Amino acid sequence: MGKLTLTFLLLFHYVSLSSQSIVSTHTYKKIDTVVLYFKIFKPKSFDPKREYSTVVLFHGGGFNSRYSNQFERHSKYFNSRNFIAITPVYRIKKMHQSTPLESCDDAKDLLDYIYSNAERYNINKDRIFVGGGSAGGLLALSTTFWKVKNNVVKGLILYNPIVDTGLNSALSKRRKGKYNLDISPIHHINKNHPPTIIFHGSLDEMEPIQKIRKYQEMVQEIGITCDVIEYPGQGHSFFNSQEFFIKTSKEVDKFLSSLGYIVN
């Protein structure tokens, strides 16, 4: 198959995905005048009598900026796999003068909200997955340990996540030495950690691949699946391109198939 034909087919596939979602917006939290919401993407074939596997996807932005549409394309991919997808916003520094800890509070409250309202949104409580990119990857990880009431996350899908906010971490160095062990995923690995897949570039400077490999090793030491797919020559946020959206989505297919949540 020629390169031009393949490109056309991939583009056709993506355009087809764009018509396969039912999208609505809902509020999950209010703090004074701040209203936090999420978009919910439902498959075109949505049946209100059914419960669906669901994935929550937290956008990146270094806890400073809001990229609320970052995972719209991924949400439509999950719809094509008969998943509901949820893309929340959370407090960020530029808009709310907030801290990463407060962002983690929002992530926790979002998970608590959708779990408590699962019936309202046709969510299967036993099939909730969480993912995110960069800072959003840290938020996804935080839902497995930060003030957790119920261990509801069945799997993590992470795109170049920040896994360390401790002393001498890459994040602390960017923040003039400020660090926080309370929300540092690598310092809170425990037996409730769900199966995980991580996509990471070999040239990522925001969170070096060596730290990701260390995280993988620590998770695997307690007997939990943690797959790392490394992309040579790629830096931070590489997954946002169409090329790597397709490549990483194929790996997500394999990951979810291996856990028995989709038939690939």
mmCIF file of C-alpha atoms in Angstrom:
data_model
loop_
_atom_site.group_PDB
_atom_site.id
_atom_site.type_symbol
_atom_site.label_atom_id
_atom_site.label_comp_id
_atom_site.label_asym_id
_atom_site.label_seq_id
_atom_site.Cartn_x
_atom_site.Cartn_y
_atom_site.Cartn_z
ATOM 1 C CA MET A 1 0.000 0.000 0.000
ATOM 2 C CA GLY A 2 1.440 3.382 -0.980
ATOM 3 C CA LYS A 3 2.199 6.065 1.581
ATOM 4 C CA LEU A 4 -0.397 8.435 0.094
ATOM 5 C CA THR A 5 -3.117 5.773 0.221
ATOM 6 C CA LEU A 6 -2.229 4.873 3.813
ATOM 7 C CA THR A 7 -2.304 8.529 4.859
ATOM 8 C CA PHE A 8 -5.720 8.940 3.241
ATOM 9 C CA LEU A 9 -7.088 5.881 5.019
ATOM 10 C CA LEU A 10 -5.805 7.086 8.388
ATOM 11 C CA LEU A 11 -7.314 10.524 7.776
ATOM 12 C CA PHE A 12 -10.614 8.943 6.712
ATOM 13 C CA HIS A 13 -10.569 6.859 9.887
ATOM 14 C CA TYR A 14 -10.017 9.959 12.014
ATOM 15 C CA VAL A 15 -12.762 11.928 10.249
ATOM 16 C CA SER A 16 -15.085 8.962 10.797
ATOM 17 C CA LEU A 17 -14.269 9.029 14.521
ATOM 18 C CA SER A 18 -15.296 12.682 14.688
ATOM 19 C CA SER A 19 -18.912 11.739 13.941
ATOM 20 C CA GLN A 20 -19.111 8.899 16.444
ATOM 21 C CA SER A 21 -19.580 10.777 19.716
ATOM 22 C CA ILE A 22 -22.405 12.296 21.726
ATOM 23 C CA VAL A 23 -20.873 15.117 23.792
ATOM 24 C CA SER A 24 -22.272 17.031 26.786
ATOM 25 C CA THR A 25 -20.853 19.182 29.601
ATOM 26 C CA HIS A 26 -21.496 18.792 33.337
ATOM 27 C CA THR A 27 -20.378 20.467 36.568
ATOM 28 C CA TYR A 28 -18.658 18.348 39.208
ATOM 29 C CA LYS A 29 -17.384 20.938 41.701
ATOM 30 C CA LYS A 30 -17.795 24.562 42.780
ATOM 31 C CA ILE A 31 -15.357 26.559 44.933
ATOM 32 C CA ASP A 32 -16.721 30.044 45.573
ATOM 33 C CA THR A 33 -16.993 31.502 42.038
ATOM 34 C CA VAL A 34 -14.917 28.751 40.415
ATOM 35 C CA VAL A 35 -16.937 26.174 38.494
ATOM 36 C CA LEU A 36 -15.185 22.969 37.427
ATOM 37 C CA TYR A 37 -16.735 20.872 34.707
ATOM 38 C CA PHE A 38 -16.138 17.862 32.537
ATOM 39 C CA LYS A 39 -17.130 16.848 29.054
ATOM 40 C CA ILE A 40 -18.550 13.379 28.611
ATOM 41 C CA PHE A 41 -18.161 11.640 25.258
ATOM 42 C CA LYS A 42 -20.582 8.796 24.579
ATOM 43 C CA PRO A 43 -20.484 6.374 21.645
ATOM 44 C CA LYS A 44 -22.834 7.152 18.780
ATOM 45 C CA SER A 45 -24.543 3.809 19.491
ATOM 46 C CA PHE A 46 -25.071 4.798 23.151
ATOM 47 C CA ASP A 47 -27.801 2.761 24.872
ATOM 48 C CA PRO A 48 -29.268 4.486 27.984
ATOM 49 C CA LYS A 49 -30.156 1.058 29.400
ATOM 50 C CA ARG A 50 -26.513 -0.062 29.468
ATOM 51 C CA GLU A 51 -23.500 0.579 31.690
ATOM 52 C CA TYR A 52 -20.216 1.365 29.950
ATOM 53 C CA SER A 53 -16.536 1.003 30.639
ATOM 54 C CA THR A 54 -15.264 4.537 31.221
ATOM 55 C CA VAL A 55 -11.955 6.359 30.923
ATOM 56 C CA VAL A 56 -11.143 9.713 32.543
ATOM 57 C CA LEU A 57 -8.432 11.749 30.771
ATOM 58 C CA PHE A 58 -6.704 14.679 32.510
ATOM 59 C CA HIS A 59 -5.087 17.293 30.255
ATOM 60 C CA GLY A 60 -1.523 18.514 30.765
ATOM 61 C CA GLY A 61 -0.131 22.012 31.102
ATOM 62 C CA GLY A 62 2.320 21.943 33.999
ATOM 63 C CA PHE A 63 -0.456 22.853 36.484
ATOM 64 C CA ASN A 64 -0.235 26.328 34.922
ATOM 65 C CA SER A 65 -2.293 26.217 31.712
ATOM 66 C CA ARG A 66 -5.580 24.715 30.595
ATOM 67 C CA TYR A 67 -5.778 22.554 27.480
ATOM 68 C CA SER A 68 -9.297 21.271 27.931
ATOM 69 C CA ASN A 69 -9.561 19.836 24.395
ATOM 70 C CA GLN A 70 -6.232 17.991 24.454
ATOM 71 C CA PHE A 71 -7.851 14.564 24.692
ATOM 72 C CA GLU A 72 -10.876 15.126 22.442
ATOM 73 C CA ARG A 73 -9.319 12.963 19.715
ATOM 74 C CA HIS A 74 -8.491 10.224 22.230
ATOM 75 C CA SER A 75 -12.019 10.385 23.632
ATOM 76 C CA LYS A 76 -13.447 9.657 20.199
ATOM 77 C CA TYR A 77 -11.034 6.766 19.847
ATOM 78 C CA PHE A 78 -12.322 5.329 23.150
ATOM 79 C CA ASN A 79 -15.900 5.823 21.932
ATOM 80 C CA SER A 80 -14.986 3.672 18.943
ATOM 81 C CA ARG A 81 -14.065 0.960 21.465
ATOM 82 C CA ASN A 82 -17.479 1.359 23.134
ATOM 83 C CA PHE A 83 -16.087 3.263 26.124
ATOM 84 C CA ILE A 84 -17.448 6.446 27.633
ATOM 85 C CA ALA A 85 -14.710 9.085 27.902
ATOM 86 C CA ILE A 86 -14.585 11.992 30.359
ATOM 87 C CA THR A 87 -12.295 15.033 30.035
ATOM 88 C CA PRO A 88 -12.338 17.269 33.131
ATOM 89 C CA VAL A 89 -10.853 20.664 33.832
ATOM 90 C CA TYR A 90 -9.225 21.440 37.166
ATOM 91 C CA ARG A 91 -7.733 24.417 38.948
ATOM 92 C CA ILE A 92 -4.545 25.808 37.416
ATOM 93 C CA LYS A 93 -2.133 28.534 38.470
ATOM 94 C CA LYS A 94 -2.801 31.010 35.631
ATOM 95 C CA MET A 95 -6.534 31.080 36.244
ATOM 96 C CA HIS A 96 -6.871 30.328 39.954
ATOM 97 C CA GLN A 97 -3.459 30.939 41.570
ATOM 98 C CA SER A 98 -3.672 27.316 42.662
ATOM 99 C CA THR A 99 -1.059 24.719 43.567
ATOM 100 C CA PRO A 100 -0.507 21.178 42.241
ATOM 101 C CA LEU A 101 -1.923 19.895 45.533
ATOM 102 C CA GLU A 102 -5.215 21.677 44.845
ATOM 103 C CA SER A 103 -5.249 20.197 41.343
ATOM 104 C CA CYS A 104 -4.910 16.757 42.943
ATOM 105 C CA ASP A 105 -7.845 17.602 45.212
ATOM 106 C CA ASP A 106 -9.905 18.351 42.108
ATOM 107 C CA ALA A 107 -8.891 15.073 40.471
ATOM 108 C CA LYS A 108 -9.924 13.178 43.602
ATOM 109 C CA ASP A 109 -13.262 15.007 43.754
ATOM 110 C CA LEU A 110 -13.920 14.307 40.076
ATOM 111 C CA LEU A 111 -13.396 10.557 40.616
ATOM 112 C CA ASP A 112 -15.586 10.625 43.723
ATOM 113 C CA TYR A 113 -18.281 12.480 41.776
ATOM 114 C CA ILE A 114 -18.469 10.136 38.808
ATOM 115 C CA TYR A 115 -18.321 7.088 41.092
ATOM 116 C CA SER A 116 -21.197 8.401 43.217
ATOM 117 C CA ASN A 117 -23.168 9.347 40.084
ATOM 118 C CA ALA A 118 -22.246 6.330 37.997
ATOM 119 C CA GLU A 119 -25.863 5.308 37.391
ATOM 120 C CA ARG A 120 -26.772 8.808 36.195
ATOM 121 C CA TYR A 121 -24.015 8.721 33.562
ATOM 122 C CA ASN A 122 -24.292 5.006 32.630
ATOM 123 C CA ILE A 123 -20.849 4.282 34.056
ATOM 124 C CA ASN A 124 -19.866 0.773 35.079
ATOM 125 C CA LYS A 125 -18.286 1.282 38.518
ATOM 126 C CA ASP A 126 -16.164 -1.820 38.072
ATOM 127 C CA ARG A 127 -14.623 -0.665 34.798
ATOM 128 C CA ILE A 128 -13.197 2.813 35.421
ATOM 129 C CA PHE A 129 -9.824 3.712 33.879
ATOM 130 C CA VAL A 130 -7.860 6.911 34.313
ATOM 131 C CA GLY A 131 -5.260 8.537 32.098
ATOM 132 C CA GLY A 132 -3.577 11.819 31.354
ATOM 133 C CA GLY A 133 -0.623 13.609 29.866
ATOM 134 C CA SER A 134 2.319 15.222 31.680
ATOM 135 C CA ALA A 135 0.844 16.994 34.746
ATOM 136 C CA GLY A 136 -2.416 15.263 33.859
ATOM 137 C CA GLY A 137 -0.557 11.973 34.105
ATOM 138 C CA LEU A 138 0.416 12.884 37.659
ATOM 139 C CA LEU A 139 -3.235 13.676 38.401
ATOM 140 C CA ALA A 140 -4.238 10.289 37.009
ATOM 141 C CA LEU A 141 -1.674 8.608 39.257
ATOM 142 C CA SER A 142 -2.818 10.638 42.256
ATOM 143 C CA THR A 143 -6.302 9.121 42.015
ATOM 144 C CA THR A 144 -4.772 5.838 43.206
ATOM 145 C CA PHE A 145 -3.354 7.224 46.470
ATOM 146 C CA TRP A 146 -4.284 10.855 47.246
ATOM 147 C CA LYS A 147 -7.061 10.879 49.913
ATOM 148 C CA VAL A 148 -8.513 7.755 48.288
ATOM 149 C CA LYS A 149 -11.756 6.406 49.781
ATOM 150 C CA ASN A 150 -12.357 3.581 47.306
ATOM 151 C CA ASN A 151 -9.869 1.869 45.024
ATOM 152 C CA VAL A 152 -11.952 2.285 41.878
ATOM 153 C CA VAL A 153 -9.284 2.645 39.165
ATOM 154 C CA LYS A 154 -8.859 -0.565 37.140
ATOM 155 C CA GLY A 155 -6.061 0.669 34.868
ATOM 156 C CA LEU A 156 -3.855 3.675 34.116
ATOM 157 C CA ILE A 157 -3.070 5.005 30.619
ATOM 158 C CA LEU A 158 -0.301 7.587 30.898
ATOM 159 C CA TYR A 159 1.269 9.864 28.297
ATOM 160 C CA ASN A 160 4.703 11.171 29.382
ATOM 161 C CA PRO A 161 3.534 11.533 33.008
ATOM 162 C CA ILE A 162 5.280 13.363 35.820
ATOM 163 C CA VAL A 163 5.983 10.635 38.396
ATOM 164 C CA ASP A 164 8.220 12.451 40.887
ATOM 165 C CA THR A 165 7.630 15.755 42.693
ATOM 166 C CA GLY A 166 10.172 15.085 45.422
ATOM 167 C CA LEU A 167 13.464 16.733 46.329
ATOM 168 C CA ASN A 168 15.860 16.988 43.355
ATOM 169 C CA SER A 169 13.186 15.820 40.924
ATOM 170 C CA ALA A 170 13.024 17.391 37.482
ATOM 171 C CA LEU A 171 9.814 19.154 38.541
ATOM 172 C CA SER A 172 11.352 20.607 41.713
ATOM 173 C CA LYS A 173 14.310 21.926 39.738
ATOM 174 C CA ARG A 174 11.931 23.766 37.406
ATOM 175 C CA ARG A 175 10.198 25.209 40.478
ATOM 176 C CA LYS A 176 13.323 26.625 42.131
ATOM 177 C CA GLY A 177 13.691 23.735 44.545
ATOM 178 C CA LYS A 178 10.070 23.541 45.668
ATOM 179 C CA TYR A 179 8.923 19.967 46.175
ATOM 180 C CA ASN A 180 6.024 18.017 47.667
ATOM 181 C CA LEU A 181 6.273 14.375 48.694
ATOM 182 C CA ASP A 182 2.556 14.188 49.518
ATOM 183 C CA ILE A 183 1.525 14.067 45.844
ATOM 184 C CA SER A 184 4.649 12.400 44.452
ATOM 185 C CA PRO A 185 3.548 9.147 42.744
ATOM 186 C CA ILE A 186 6.930 7.435 43.004
ATOM 187 C CA HIS A 187 6.783 7.880 46.789
ATOM 188 C CA HIS A 188 3.304 6.366 47.086
ATOM 189 C CA ILE A 189 3.445 3.114 45.143
ATOM 190 C CA ASN A 190 1.369 0.505 46.938
ATOM 191 C CA LYS A 191 -0.389 -2.838 46.429
ATOM 192 C CA ASN A 192 -3.524 -1.066 45.168
ATOM 193 C CA HIS A 193 -1.669 0.334 42.149
ATOM 194 C CA PRO A 194 -3.622 -0.776 39.043
ATOM 195 C CA PRO A 195 -2.132 -2.233 35.834
ATOM 196 C CA THR A 196 -0.462 0.584 33.916
ATOM 197 C CA ILE A 197 0.833 1.522 30.481
ATOM 198 C CA ILE A 198 3.162 4.500 30.011
ATOM 199 C CA PHE A 199 4.112 6.166 26.722
ATOM 200 C CA HIS A 200 7.332 8.172 26.955
ATOM 201 C CA GLY A 201 9.908 9.786 24.696
ATOM 202 C CA SER A 202 13.587 8.933 25.119
ATOM 203 C CA LEU A 203 14.517 12.632 25.006
ATOM 204 C CA ASP A 204 11.907 13.868 27.509
ATOM 205 C CA GLU A 205 13.498 16.502 29.765
ATOM 206 C CA MET A 206 10.391 17.249 31.831
ATOM 207 C CA GLU A 207 10.503 13.729 33.265
ATOM 208 C CA PRO A 208 13.587 11.787 32.132
ATOM 209 C CA ILE A 209 13.038 8.278 30.787
ATOM 210 C CA GLN A 210 15.398 6.978 33.500
ATOM 211 C CA LYS A 211 12.891 8.076 36.163
ATOM 212 C CA ILE A 212 10.070 6.374 34.260
ATOM 213 C CA ARG A 213 12.091 3.142 34.131
ATOM 214 C CA LYS A 214 12.695 3.427 37.877
ATOM 215 C CA TYR A 215 8.967 3.872 38.431
ATOM 216 C CA GLN A 216 8.262 0.826 36.267
ATOM 217 C CA GLU A 217 10.764 -1.249 38.229
ATOM 218 C CA MET A 218 9.227 -0.281 41.575
ATOM 219 C CA VAL A 219 5.694 -1.127 40.415
ATOM 220 C CA GLN A 220 6.776 -4.450 38.940
ATOM 221 C CA GLU A 221 8.594 -5.345 42.168
ATOM 222 C CA ILE A 222 5.220 -5.590 43.912
ATOM 223 C CA GLY A 223 3.829 -7.814 41.184
ATOM 224 C CA ILE A 224 1.799 -5.310 39.180
ATOM 225 C CA THR A 225 1.875 -4.844 35.401
ATOM 226 C CA CYS A 226 3.592 -1.648 34.302
ATOM 227 C CA ASP A 227 4.368 -1.490 30.594
ATOM 228 C CA VAL A 228 6.578 1.313 29.286
ATOM 229 C CA ILE A 229 6.588 2.018 25.555
ATOM 230 C CA GLU A 230 9.600 4.175 24.774
ATOM 231 C CA TYR A 231 9.718 6.278 21.613
ATOM 232 C CA PRO A 232 13.318 6.953 20.497
ATOM 233 C CA GLY A 233 14.187 10.530 19.604
ATOM 234 C CA GLN A 234 10.958 11.961 21.004
ATOM 235 C CA GLY A 235 10.668 14.696 23.611
ATOM 236 C CA HIS A 236 7.886 15.821 25.893
ATOM 237 C CA SER A 237 4.316 15.983 24.519
ATOM 238 C CA PHE A 238 5.199 13.932 21.429
ATOM 239 C CA PHE A 239 1.907 12.053 21.761
ATOM 240 C CA ASN A 240 -0.097 15.102 20.666
ATOM 241 C CA SER A 241 0.824 14.599 17.004
ATOM 242 C CA GLN A 242 -1.426 12.578 14.700
ATOM 243 C CA GLU A 243 1.358 10.067 14.022
ATOM 244 C CA PHE A 244 1.850 9.207 17.673
ATOM 245 C CA PHE A 245 -1.848 9.426 18.461
ATOM 246 C CA ILE A 246 -2.279 6.493 16.080
ATOM 247 C CA LYS A 247 0.760 4.592 17.356
ATOM 248 C CA THR A 248 -0.112 4.980 21.025
ATOM 249 C CA SER A 249 -3.777 4.143 20.423
ATOM 250 C CA LYS A 250 -2.756 0.833 18.874
ATOM 251 C CA GLU A 251 -0.796 0.086 22.049
ATOM 252 C CA VAL A 252 -3.804 1.027 24.183
ATOM 253 C CA ASP A 253 -5.787 -1.544 22.201
ATOM 254 C CA LYS A 254 -3.241 -4.209 23.088
ATOM 255 C CA PHE A 255 -3.154 -3.140 26.736
ATOM 256 C CA LEU A 256 -6.931 -3.197 27.207
ATOM 257 C CA SER A 257 -7.148 -6.484 25.304
ATOM 258 C CA SER A 258 -4.535 -8.047 27.588
ATOM 259 C CA LEU A 259 -6.690 -7.102 30.577
ATOM 260 C CA GLY A 260 -9.835 -8.483 28.947
ATOM 261 C CA TYR A 261 -11.665 -5.162 28.634
ATOM 262 C CA ILE A 262 -11.917 -5.080 24.853
ATOM 263 C CA VAL A 263 -11.754 -7.667 22.093
ATOM 264 C CA ASN A 264 -9.018 -6.458 19.760
#
